[in-house]
PDB file of C-alpha atoms in Angstrom:
ATOM      1  CA  UNK A 210     -19.362  -4.747  10.567  1.00  0.00           C
ATOM      2  CA  UNK A 211     -22.783  -6.837  11.413  1.00  0.00           C
ATOM      3  CA  UNK A 212     -23.616  -5.976   7.868  1.00  0.00           C
ATOM      4  CA  UNK A 213     -20.398  -6.450   5.998  1.00  0.00           C
ATOM      5  CA  UNK A 214     -20.669 -10.332   7.538  1.00  0.00           C
ATOM      6  CA  UNK A 215     -24.127 -10.612   6.539  1.00  0.00           C
ATOM      7  CA  UNK A 216     -24.341 -10.065   2.975  1.00  0.00           C
ATOM      8  CA  UNK A 217     -26.157  -6.244   2.755  1.00  0.00           C
ATOM      9  CA  UNK A 218     -23.344  -4.548   2.533  1.00  0.00           C
ATOM     10  CA  UNK A 219     -22.810  -2.499  -0.586  1.00  0.00           C
ATOM     11  CA  UNK A 220     -20.297   0.465   0.022  1.00  0.00           C
ATOM     12  CA  UNK A 221     -17.602  -2.097  -1.350  1.00  0.00           C
ATOM     13  CA  UNK A 222     -18.945  -3.202  -4.617  1.00  0.00           C
ATOM     14  CA  UNK A 223     -16.935  -1.708  -7.410  1.00  0.00           C
ATOM     15  CA  UNK A 224     -20.291  -1.955  -9.808  1.00  0.00           C
ATOM     16  CA  UNK A 225     -22.896  -0.375  -7.497  1.00  0.00           C
ATOM     17  CA  UNK A 226     -22.941   3.603  -6.998  1.00  0.00           C
ATOM     18  CA  UNK A 227     -22.658   3.308  -3.532  1.00  0.00           C
ATOM     19  CA  UNK A 228     -19.277   1.796  -4.191  1.00  0.00           C
ATOM     20  CA  UNK A 229     -17.990   3.741  -6.837  1.00  0.00           C
ATOM     21  CA  UNK A 230     -19.649   6.888  -4.704  1.00  0.00           C
ATOM     22  CA  UNK A 231     -17.263   6.024  -1.636  1.00  0.00           C
ATOM     23  CA  UNK A 232     -14.240   5.064  -3.703  1.00  0.00           C
ATOM     24  CA  UNK A 233     -14.482   8.131  -5.574  1.00  0.00           C
ATOM     25  CA  UNK A 234     -15.096  10.156  -1.557  1.00  0.00           C
ATOM     26  CA  UNK A 235     -12.171   7.730  -0.192  1.00  0.00           C
ATOM     27  CA  UNK A 236      -9.601   8.955  -2.875  1.00  0.00           C
ATOM     28  CA  UNK A 237     -10.566  12.357  -3.052  1.00  0.00           C
ATOM     29  CA  UNK A 238      -9.824  12.437   1.251  1.00  0.00           C
ATOM     30  CA  UNK A 239      -6.774  10.350   0.780  1.00  0.00           C
ATOM     31  CA  UNK A 240      -5.207  12.361  -2.494  1.00  0.00           C
ATOM     32  CA  UNK A 241      -5.849  15.759  -0.248  1.00  0.00           C
ATOM     33  CA  UNK A 242      -4.180  13.899   2.957  1.00  0.00           C
ATOM     34  CA  UNK A 243      -1.307  12.523   0.524  1.00  0.00           C
ATOM     35  CA  UNK A 244      -0.330  15.971  -0.790  1.00  0.00           C
ATOM     36  CA  UNK A 245      -0.878  17.947   2.665  1.00  0.00           C
ATOM     37  CA  UNK A 246       2.195  16.620   3.789  1.00  0.00           C
ATOM     38  CA  UNK A 247       6.180  18.253   2.586  1.00  0.00           C
ATOM     39  CA  UNK A 248       7.899  16.532  -0.203  1.00  0.00           C
ATOM     40  CA  UNK A 249      10.434  14.661   2.209  1.00  0.00           C
ATOM     41  CA  UNK A 250       6.948  12.977   4.405  1.00  0.00           C
ATOM     42  CA  UNK A 251       5.040  11.108   0.904  1.00  0.00           C
ATOM     43  CA  UNK A 252       5.672   7.049   0.135  1.00  0.00           C
ATOM     44  CA  UNK A 253       7.333   7.526  -2.739  1.00  0.00           C
ATOM     45  CA  UNK A 254       4.415   4.956  -4.313  1.00  0.00           C
ATOM     46  CA  UNK A 255       6.494   5.024  -7.883  1.00  0.00           C
ATOM     47  CA  UNK A 256       9.269   3.160  -6.242  1.00  0.00           C
ATOM     48  CA  UNK A 257       6.608   0.742  -4.349  1.00  0.00           C
ATOM     49  CA  UNK A 258       5.665  -0.516  -7.631  1.00  0.00           C
ATOM     50  CA  UNK A 259       1.982   0.759  -7.015  1.00  0.00           C
ATOM     51  CA  UNK A 260       0.001   2.894  -9.812  1.00  0.00           C
ATOM     52  CA  UNK A 261      -2.760   3.649  -8.010  1.00  0.00           C
ATOM     53  CA  UNK A 262      -2.693   3.748  -4.075  1.00  0.00           C
ATOM     54  CA  UNK A 263      -6.098   5.014  -3.214  1.00  0.00           C
ATOM     55  CA  UNK A 264      -7.957   3.698  -5.928  1.00  0.00           C
ATOM     56  CA  UNK A 265      -8.655   0.576  -7.506  1.00  0.00           C
ATOM     57  CA  UNK A 266      -8.399   1.674 -11.470  1.00  0.00           C
ATOM     58  CA  UNK A 267     -11.249  -1.580 -11.803  1.00  0.00           C
ATOM     59  CA  UNK A 268     -11.875  -0.164 -15.615  1.00  0.00           C
ATOM     60  CA  UNK A 269      -8.398  -0.075 -16.869  1.00  0.00           C
ATOM     61  CA  UNK A 270      -7.747  -3.522 -14.970  1.00  0.00           C
ATOM     62  CA  UNK A 271     -10.521  -5.794 -16.741  1.00  0.00           C
ATOM     63  CA  UNK A 272      -9.262  -3.313 -20.192  1.00  0.00           C
ATOM     64  CA  UNK A 273      -5.650  -4.672 -19.461  1.00  0.00           C
ATOM     65  CA  UNK A 274      -6.780  -8.658 -18.953  1.00  0.00           C
ATOM     66  CA  UNK A 275      -9.028  -8.393 -22.182  1.00  0.00           C
ATOM     67  CA  UNK A 276      -6.690  -7.079 -25.020  1.00  0.00           C
ATOM     68  CA  UNK A 277      -8.132  -9.194 -27.860  1.00  0.00           C
ATOM     69  CA  UNK A 278     -11.560  -7.009 -27.007  1.00  0.00           C
ATOM     70  CA  UNK A 279     -12.990  -4.445 -29.542  1.00  0.00           C
ATOM     71  CA  UNK A 280     -13.857  -1.454 -27.486  1.00  0.00           C
ATOM     72  CA  UNK A 281     -14.571  -0.518 -23.651  1.00  0.00           C
ATOM     73  CA  UNK A 282     -15.964  -3.386 -21.807  1.00  0.00           C
ATOM     74  CA  UNK A 283     -18.135  -1.852 -19.116  1.00  0.00           C
ATOM     75  CA  UNK A 284     -17.235  -4.890 -15.526  1.00  0.00           C
ATOM     76  CA  UNK A 285     -19.586  -6.176 -13.508  1.00  0.00           C
ATOM     77  CA  UNK A 286     -19.433  -7.883 -10.464  1.00  0.00           C
ATOM     78  CA  UNK A 287     -20.396 -11.903 -11.245  1.00  0.00           C
ATOM     79  CA  UNK A 288     -22.934 -12.500  -9.249  1.00  0.00           C
ATOM     80  CA  UNK A 289     -24.333 -16.096 -10.546  1.00  0.00           C
ATOM     81  CA  UNK A 290     -24.775 -18.474  -7.828  1.00  0.00           C
ATOM     82  CA  UNK A 291     -24.392 -21.540 -10.048  1.00  0.00           C
ATOM     83  CA  UNK A 292     -20.776 -20.199 -11.859  1.00  0.00           C
ATOM     84  CA  UNK A 293     -19.386 -19.226  -8.366  1.00  0.00           C
ATOM     85  CA  UNK A 294     -20.428 -22.727  -7.351  1.00  0.00           C
ATOM     86  CA  UNK A 295     -18.325 -24.398  -9.929  1.00  0.00           C
ATOM     87  CA  UNK A 296     -15.635 -21.546  -9.247  1.00  0.00           C
ATOM     88  CA  UNK A 297     -15.616 -23.094  -5.065  1.00  0.00           C
ATOM     89  CA  UNK A 298     -15.760 -26.648  -6.267  1.00  0.00           C
ATOM     90  CA  UNK A 299     -12.891 -26.125  -8.991  1.00  0.00           C
ATOM     91  CA  UNK A 300     -10.881 -25.033  -5.731  1.00  0.00           C
ATOM     92  CA  UNK A 301     -11.451 -28.389  -4.529  1.00  0.00           C
ATOM     93  CA  UNK A 302     -10.503 -29.944  -8.102  1.00  0.00           C
ATOM     94  CA  UNK A 303     -13.710 -30.926  -8.477  1.00  0.00           C
ATOM     95  CA  UNK A 304     -14.531 -29.084 -11.503  1.00  0.00           C
ATOM     96  CA  UNK A 305     -12.634 -28.114 -14.396  1.00  0.00           C
ATOM     97  CA  UNK A 306     -12.658 -23.807 -14.706  1.00  0.00           C
ATOM     98  CA  UNK A 307     -12.112 -23.463 -17.969  1.00  0.00           C
ATOM     99  CA  UNK A 308     -15.741 -25.248 -18.646  1.00  0.00           C
ATOM    100  CA  UNK A 309     -17.514 -22.507 -16.309  1.00  0.00           C
ATOM    101  CA  UNK A 310     -17.077 -19.922 -19.073  1.00  0.00           C
ATOM    102  CA  UNK A 311     -16.548 -16.988 -16.815  1.00  0.00           C
ATOM    103  CA  UNK A 312     -17.955 -13.415 -18.766  1.00  0.00           C
ATOM    104  CA  UNK A 313     -14.188 -11.708 -19.856  1.00  0.00           C
ATOM    105  CA  UNK A 314     -15.488  -8.174 -17.765  1.00  0.00           C
ATOM    106  CA  UNK A 315     -17.243 -10.116 -14.785  1.00  0.00           C
ATOM    107  CA  UNK A 316     -15.373  -9.479 -11.799  1.00  0.00           C
ATOM    108  CA  UNK A 317     -15.185 -12.690  -9.128  1.00  0.00           C
ATOM    109  CA  UNK A 318     -15.844 -11.818  -5.709  1.00  0.00           C
ATOM    110  CA  UNK A 319     -12.694 -13.019  -3.708  1.00  0.00           C
ATOM    111  CA  UNK A 320     -12.180 -13.986   0.202  1.00  0.00           C
ATOM    112  CA  UNK A 321      -8.681 -13.705   0.807  1.00  0.00           C
ATOM    113  CA  UNK A 322      -7.296 -15.773   4.127  1.00  0.00           C
ATOM    114  CA  UNK A 323      -3.272 -14.863   5.084  1.00  0.00           C
ATOM    115  CA  UNK A 324      -1.110 -17.078   6.290  1.00  0.00           C
ATOM    116  CA  UNK A 325       1.289 -14.833   7.838  1.00  0.00           C
ATOM    117  CA  UNK A 326       0.950 -11.746   9.956  1.00  0.00           C
ATOM    118  CA  UNK A 327       0.295  -8.202   8.440  1.00  0.00           C
ATOM    119  CA  UNK A 328      -3.351  -6.611   7.529  1.00  0.00           C
ATOM    120  CA  UNK A 329      -2.334  -5.571   3.623  1.00  0.00           C
ATOM    121  CA  UNK A 330      -4.724  -2.469   4.114  1.00  0.00           C
ATOM    122  CA  UNK A 331      -7.418  -1.232   2.088  1.00  0.00           C
ATOM    123  CA  UNK A 332      -6.397  -1.291  -2.341  1.00  0.00           C
ATOM    124  CA  UNK A 333      -3.819  -3.587  -1.441  1.00  0.00           C
ATOM    125  CA  UNK A 334      -2.689  -5.755  -4.741  1.00  0.00           C
ATOM    126  CA  UNK A 335      -3.896  -9.343  -5.627  1.00  0.00           C
ATOM    127  CA  UNK A 336      -1.419 -10.862  -7.417  1.00  0.00           C
ATOM    128  CA  UNK A 337       0.200 -13.549  -9.610  1.00  0.00           C
ATOM    129  CA  UNK A 338       2.910 -16.381  -8.155  1.00  0.00           C
ATOM    130  CA  UNK A 339       5.261 -17.278 -10.029  1.00  0.00           C
ATOM    131  CA  UNK A 340       6.104 -21.424  -9.626  1.00  0.00           C
ATOM    132  CA  UNK A 341       9.439 -19.819  -8.067  1.00  0.00           C
ATOM    133  CA  UNK A 342       7.379 -18.819  -5.365  1.00  0.00           C
ATOM    134  CA  UNK A 343       6.739 -22.092  -4.078  1.00  0.00           C
ATOM    135  CA  UNK A 344       9.728 -23.809  -4.337  1.00  0.00           C
ATOM    136  CA  UNK A 345      11.146 -20.944  -2.010  1.00  0.00           C
ATOM    137  CA  UNK A 346       8.348 -21.225  -0.035  1.00  0.00           C
ATOM    138  CA  UNK A 347       8.640 -24.916   0.725  1.00  0.00           C
ATOM    139  CA  UNK A 348      12.977 -24.618   1.070  1.00  0.00           C
ATOM    140  CA  UNK A 349      11.765 -21.888   3.293  1.00  0.00           C
ATOM    141  CA  UNK A 350      10.009 -24.430   6.058  1.00  0.00           C
ATOM    142  CA  UNK A 351      12.207 -27.106   5.526  1.00  0.00           C
ATOM    143  CA  UNK A 352      15.060 -24.846   6.464  1.00  0.00           C
ATOM    144  CA  UNK A 353      12.955 -22.700   9.391  1.00  0.00           C
ATOM    145  CA  UNK A 354      13.331 -19.752   7.507  1.00  0.00           C
ATOM    146  CA  UNK A 355      11.000 -17.382   8.850  1.00  0.00           C
ATOM    147  CA  UNK A 356      11.609 -14.590   6.487  1.00  0.00           C
ATOM    148  CA  UNK A 357       9.233 -13.538   3.259  1.00  0.00           C
ATOM    149  CA  UNK A 358       9.340 -15.718   0.114  1.00  0.00           C
ATOM    150  CA  UNK A 359       9.449 -12.541  -2.044  1.00  0.00           C
ATOM    151  CA  UNK A 360      10.376  -8.929  -1.158  1.00  0.00           C
ATOM    152  CA  UNK A 361       9.722  -6.814  -4.539  1.00  0.00           C
ATOM    153  CA  UNK A 362      12.496  -4.996  -5.543  1.00  0.00           C
ATOM    154  CA  UNK A 363      13.194  -1.391  -5.316  1.00  0.00           C
ATOM    155  CA  UNK A 364      11.562   0.896  -8.802  1.00  0.00           C
ATOM    156  CA  UNK A 365      13.187   3.560 -10.547  1.00  0.00           C
ATOM    157  CA  UNK A 366      11.594   6.786  -9.949  1.00  0.00           C
ATOM    158  CA  UNK A 367      10.967   8.311 -13.716  1.00  0.00           C
ATOM    159  CA  UNK A 368      10.206  11.505 -12.468  1.00  0.00           C
ATOM    160  CA  UNK A 369      12.309  12.244  -9.722  1.00  0.00           C
ATOM    161  CA  UNK A 370      14.620  15.072 -11.346  1.00  0.00           C
ATOM    162  CA  UNK A 371      11.861  16.977 -13.172  1.00  0.00           C
ATOM    163  CA  UNK A 372      10.377  17.173 -10.054  1.00  0.00           C
ATOM    164  CA  UNK A 373      13.097  18.746  -8.569  1.00  0.00           C
ATOM    165  CA  UNK A 374      13.884  21.051 -11.544  1.00  0.00           C
ATOM    166  CA  UNK A 375       9.829  21.738 -11.736  1.00  0.00           C
ATOM    167  CA  UNK A 376      10.078  22.920  -7.700  1.00  0.00           C
ATOM    168  CA  UNK A 377      13.551  24.912  -7.872  1.00  0.00           C
ATOM    169  CA  UNK A 378      12.035  26.847 -10.951  1.00  0.00           C
ATOM    170  CA  UNK A 379       8.454  27.498  -9.261  1.00  0.00           C
ATOM    171  CA  UNK A 380      10.512  28.574  -6.503  1.00  0.00           C
ATOM    172  CA  UNK A 381      12.495  31.031  -8.633  1.00  0.00           C
ATOM    173  CA  UNK A 382       9.406  32.240 -10.130  1.00  0.00           C
ATOM    174  CA  UNK A 383       7.928  33.165  -7.007  1.00  0.00           C
ATOM    175  CA  UNK A 384      10.258  34.837  -5.451  1.00  0.00           C
ATOM    176  CA  UNK A 385      11.059  37.136  -9.062  1.00  0.00           C
ATOM    177  CA  UNK A 386       7.824  38.173  -8.554  1.00  0.00           C
ATOM    178  CA  UNK A 387       8.208  39.141  -4.999  1.00  0.00           C
ATOM    179  CA  UNK A 388      11.145  41.010  -6.168  1.00  0.00           C
ATOM    180  CA  UNK A 389       9.319  42.818  -8.986  1.00  0.00           C
ATOM    181  CA  UNK A 390       6.667  43.800  -5.806  1.00  0.00           C
ATOM    182  CA  UNK A 391       9.155  45.686  -3.386  1.00  0.00           C
ATOM    183  CA  UNK A 392      10.456  46.983  -6.444  1.00  0.00           C
ATOM    184  CA  UNK A 393       7.484  48.912  -7.262  1.00  0.00           C
ATOM    185  CA  UNK A 394       6.858  49.455  -3.644  1.00  0.00           C
ATOM    186  CA  UNK A 395      10.436  51.188  -3.043  1.00  0.00           C
ATOM    187  CA  UNK A 396       9.446  53.250  -6.523  1.00  0.00           C
ATOM    188  CA  UNK A 397       6.116  54.068  -5.361  1.00  0.00           C
ATOM    189  CA  UNK A 398       7.852  55.153  -1.532  1.00  0.00           C
ATOM    190  CA  UNK A 399      10.371  57.415  -3.239  1.00  0.00           C
ATOM    191  CA  UNK A 400       7.779  59.119  -5.192  1.00  0.00           C
ATOM    192  CA  UNK A 401       5.433  59.855  -2.788  1.00  0.00           C
ATOM    193  CA  UNK A 402       7.839  60.844   0.703  1.00  0.00           C
ATOM    194  CA  UNK A 403       5.664  60.259   4.291  1.00  0.00           C
ATOM    195  CA  UNK A 404       2.578  58.471   2.680  1.00  0.00           C
ATOM    196  CA  UNK A 405       2.573  55.187   3.759  1.00  0.00           C
ATOM    197  CA  UNK A 406       2.347  53.661   0.635  1.00  0.00           C
ATOM    198  CA  UNK A 407       0.165  49.704   0.247  1.00  0.00           C
ATOM    199  CA  UNK A 408       0.075  47.779  -3.041  1.00  0.00           C
ATOM    200  CA  UNK A 409      -2.464  45.302  -3.477  1.00  0.00           C
ATOM    201  CA  UNK A 410      -1.355  41.641  -2.628  1.00  0.00           C
ATOM    202  CA  UNK A 411      -0.186  39.132  -5.420  1.00  0.00           C
ATOM    203  CA  UNK A 412      -2.430  37.219  -7.036  1.00  0.00           C
ATOM    204  CA  UNK A 413      -0.495  34.247  -7.926  1.00  0.00           C
ATOM    205  CA  UNK A 414      -3.555  31.454  -7.401  1.00  0.00           C
ATOM    206  CA  UNK A 415      -3.469  30.542 -11.100  1.00  0.00           C
ATOM    207  CA  UNK A 416       0.298  29.909 -10.723  1.00  0.00           C
ATOM    208  CA  UNK A 417       0.315  27.706  -7.535  1.00  0.00           C
ATOM    209  CA  UNK A 418      -2.894  26.084  -8.463  1.00  0.00           C
ATOM    210  CA  UNK A 419      -0.637  24.826 -12.010  1.00  0.00           C
ATOM    211  CA  UNK A 420       2.013  24.010 -10.094  1.00  0.00           C
ATOM    212  CA  UNK A 421       0.090  22.012  -7.889  1.00  0.00           C
ATOM    213  CA  UNK A 422      -1.403  20.406 -10.273  1.00  0.00           C
ATOM    214  CA  UNK A 423       2.085  19.284 -12.054  1.00  0.00           C
ATOM    215  CA  UNK A 424       3.627  17.588  -9.101  1.00  0.00           C
ATOM    216  CA  UNK A 425      -0.126  16.106  -8.606  1.00  0.00           C
ATOM    217  CA  UNK A 426       0.642  14.118 -11.920  1.00  0.00           C
ATOM    218  CA  UNK A 427       4.210  14.007 -11.314  1.00  0.00           C
ATOM    219  CA  UNK A 428       3.741  12.302  -8.342  1.00  0.00           C
ATOM    220  CA  UNK A 429       0.537  10.314  -9.029  1.00  0.00           C
ATOM    221  CA  UNK A 430      -0.426   9.749 -11.823  1.00  0.00           C
ATOM    222  CA  UNK A 431      -4.547  10.097 -12.898  1.00  0.00           C
ATOM    223  CA  UNK A 432      -3.906   7.036 -15.438  1.00  0.00           C
ATOM    224  CA  UNK A 433      -0.606   4.902 -15.171  1.00  0.00           C
ATOM    225  CA  UNK A 434       0.796   3.571 -17.863  1.00  0.00           C
ATOM    226  CA  UNK A 435      -0.390   0.158 -17.059  1.00  0.00           C
ATOM    227  CA  UNK A 436      -2.353  -0.777 -14.165  1.00  0.00           C
ATOM    228  CA  UNK A 437      -1.746  -5.123 -15.233  1.00  0.00           C
ATOM    229  CA  UNK A 438       2.277  -4.863 -15.042  1.00  0.00           C
ATOM    230  CA  UNK A 439       2.619  -2.735 -12.509  1.00  0.00           C
ATOM    231  CA  UNK A 440       5.314  -4.979 -10.101  1.00  0.00           C
ATOM    232  CA  UNK A 441       6.823  -7.996 -10.534  1.00  0.00           C
ATOM    233  CA  UNK A 442       4.258  -9.752 -10.350  1.00  0.00           C
ATOM    234  CA  UNK A 443       1.181  -9.349 -12.677  1.00  0.00           C
ATOM    235  CA  UNK A 444      -1.780  -7.888 -10.519  1.00  0.00           C
ATOM    236  CA  UNK A 445      -5.422  -9.241 -11.419  1.00  0.00           C
ATOM    237  CA  UNK A 446      -7.285  -7.775  -8.898  1.00  0.00           C
ATOM    238  CA  UNK A 447      -7.440  -5.710  -5.529  1.00  0.00           C
ATOM    239  CA  UNK A 448      -8.982  -5.930  -2.143  1.00  0.00           C
ATOM    240  CA  UNK A 449     -11.454  -3.758  -0.908  1.00  0.00           C
ATOM    241  CA  UNK A 450     -11.518  -4.102   2.488  1.00  0.00           C
ATOM    242  CA  UNK A 451      -9.384  -6.176   5.196  1.00  0.00           C
ATOM    243  CA  UNK A 452      -9.068  -6.778   8.773  1.00  0.00           C
ATOM    244  CA  UNK A 453      -8.827  -9.187  11.889  1.00  0.00           C
ATOM    245  CA  UNK A 454     -11.499 -11.569  12.064  1.00  0.00           C
ATOM    246  CA  UNK A 455     -12.334 -12.181  15.173  1.00  0.00           C
ATOM    247  CA  UNK A 456     -14.954 -15.692  14.451  1.00  0.00           C
ATOM    248  CA  UNK A 457     -11.863 -16.850  12.073  1.00  0.00           C
ATOM    249  CA  UNK A 458      -8.749 -15.526  14.238  1.00  0.00           C
ATOM    250  CA  UNK A 459      -6.912 -14.276  11.607  1.00  0.00           C
ATOM    251  CA  UNK A 460      -6.695 -11.956   8.526  1.00  0.00           C
ATOM    252  CA  UNK A 461      -9.717 -11.937   6.299  1.00  0.00           C
ATOM    253  CA  UNK A 462      -9.544  -9.820   3.113  1.00  0.00           C
ATOM    254  CA  UNK A 463     -12.623  -9.198   0.257  1.00  0.00           C
ATOM    255  CA  UNK A 464     -11.359  -8.567  -2.730  1.00  0.00           C
ATOM    256  CA  UNK A 465     -12.342  -8.681  -6.722  1.00  0.00           C
ATOM    257  CA  UNK A 466     -10.091 -10.438  -9.678  1.00  0.00           C
ATOM    258  CA  UNK A 467     -10.430 -10.562 -13.103  1.00  0.00           C
ATOM    259  CA  UNK A 468     -12.334 -14.008 -14.624  1.00  0.00           C
ATOM    260  CA  UNK A 469      -8.854 -13.968 -17.286  1.00  0.00           C
ATOM    261  CA  UNK A 470      -6.924 -13.431 -14.191  1.00  0.00           C
ATOM    262  CA  UNK A 471      -8.599 -16.355 -11.923  1.00  0.00           C
ATOM    263  CA  UNK A 472      -7.996 -18.411 -15.331  1.00  0.00           C
ATOM    264  CA  UNK A 473      -4.486 -18.298 -15.572  1.00  0.00           C
ATOM    265  CA  UNK A 474      -4.055 -18.930 -11.995  1.00  0.00           C
ATOM    266  CA  UNK A 475      -5.865 -21.852 -11.972  1.00  0.00           C
ATOM    267  CA  UNK A 476      -2.912 -23.317 -14.707  1.00  0.00           C
ATOM    268  CA  UNK A 477      -0.069 -22.087 -11.849  1.00  0.00           C
ATOM    269  CA  UNK A 478      -1.942 -23.268  -8.794  1.00  0.00           C
ATOM    270  CA  UNK A 479      -5.082 -24.967  -7.671  1.00  0.00           C
ATOM    271  CA  UNK A 480      -5.798 -23.905  -5.054  1.00  0.00           C
ATOM    272  CA  UNK A 481      -5.827 -21.039  -5.240  1.00  0.00           C
ATOM    273  CA  UNK A 482      -2.819 -19.317  -3.235  1.00  0.00           C
ATOM    274  CA  UNK A 483      -1.880 -15.668  -4.158  1.00  0.00           C
ATOM    275  CA  UNK A 484       0.412 -12.991  -3.416  1.00  0.00           C
ATOM    276  CA  UNK A 485      -0.886  -9.873  -1.825  1.00  0.00           C
ATOM    277  CA  UNK A 486       0.932  -6.996  -1.979  1.00  0.00           C
ATOM    278  CA  UNK A 487       0.419  -3.774   0.599  1.00  0.00           C
ATOM    279  CA  UNK A 488       0.392  -0.509  -0.814  1.00  0.00           C
ATOM    280  CA  UNK A 489       2.706   0.541   1.357  1.00  0.00           C
ATOM    281  CA  UNK A 490       5.591  -2.221   1.680  1.00  0.00           C
ATOM    282  CA  UNK A 491       7.679  -4.164  -0.685  1.00  0.00           C
ATOM    283  CA  UNK A 492       6.715  -7.455   0.844  1.00  0.00           C
ATOM    284  CA  UNK A 493       4.998  -9.887  -0.814  1.00  0.00           C
ATOM    285  CA  UNK A 494       2.616 -12.236   1.436  1.00  0.00           C
TER     286      UNK A 494
END
């Protein structure tokens, strides 16, 4: 935590080798833990509109926000102190963000301060609000309503039935192979009475690994169809680290947003108000 507050922690910076290796390690650990749970104990992230709950797909996010660009754009974190200072002035309405000339492939580091309860956690989505969200928030304050401003609706799971059918077929195949081995053992036992017959164990490793790979791709696709439009609010960034700050007396988060998404945010709200969606919740905070 001391390294994080002093600015020398590079484990969460997405364009550094350490940050990418650390993200890959955490992704592998979280993915293994997720698929070790039984299917009825897993969170269905498809219904929660979370495309990648354990890894921030920075490259795909930047690509989707720069559709007009030719070829892939290698992203990088903006470290230009002059440009960052102008962005701070833009949040204070003292500078025009469009005159800064932000690189299209740049990721802008941001510090988020939550105004409500809860901790968004790592890999939370940073989304663009709608003007109706501000109107609803103002009406809730006037009516002393303490509920959430916006709740993500449940999304359909297009692979639910396919997973059920695939699992039933896999169990049926394993049962058929087991019955075949039982019949083989009985046949050998009848041919050699009085002799203990042993048959080799079933070699189903390749079949099981293939099934696991197919089921994993149906639960969490390696390459999501879209990242920007994964929920009902446009996603333009991710929270890499979040937690309670004793010095601030509240929950803060460090994240990165795309340059094009930030420019669009200033067209909606010049104060820098965003919506944050936790990977395990439907409530936008």
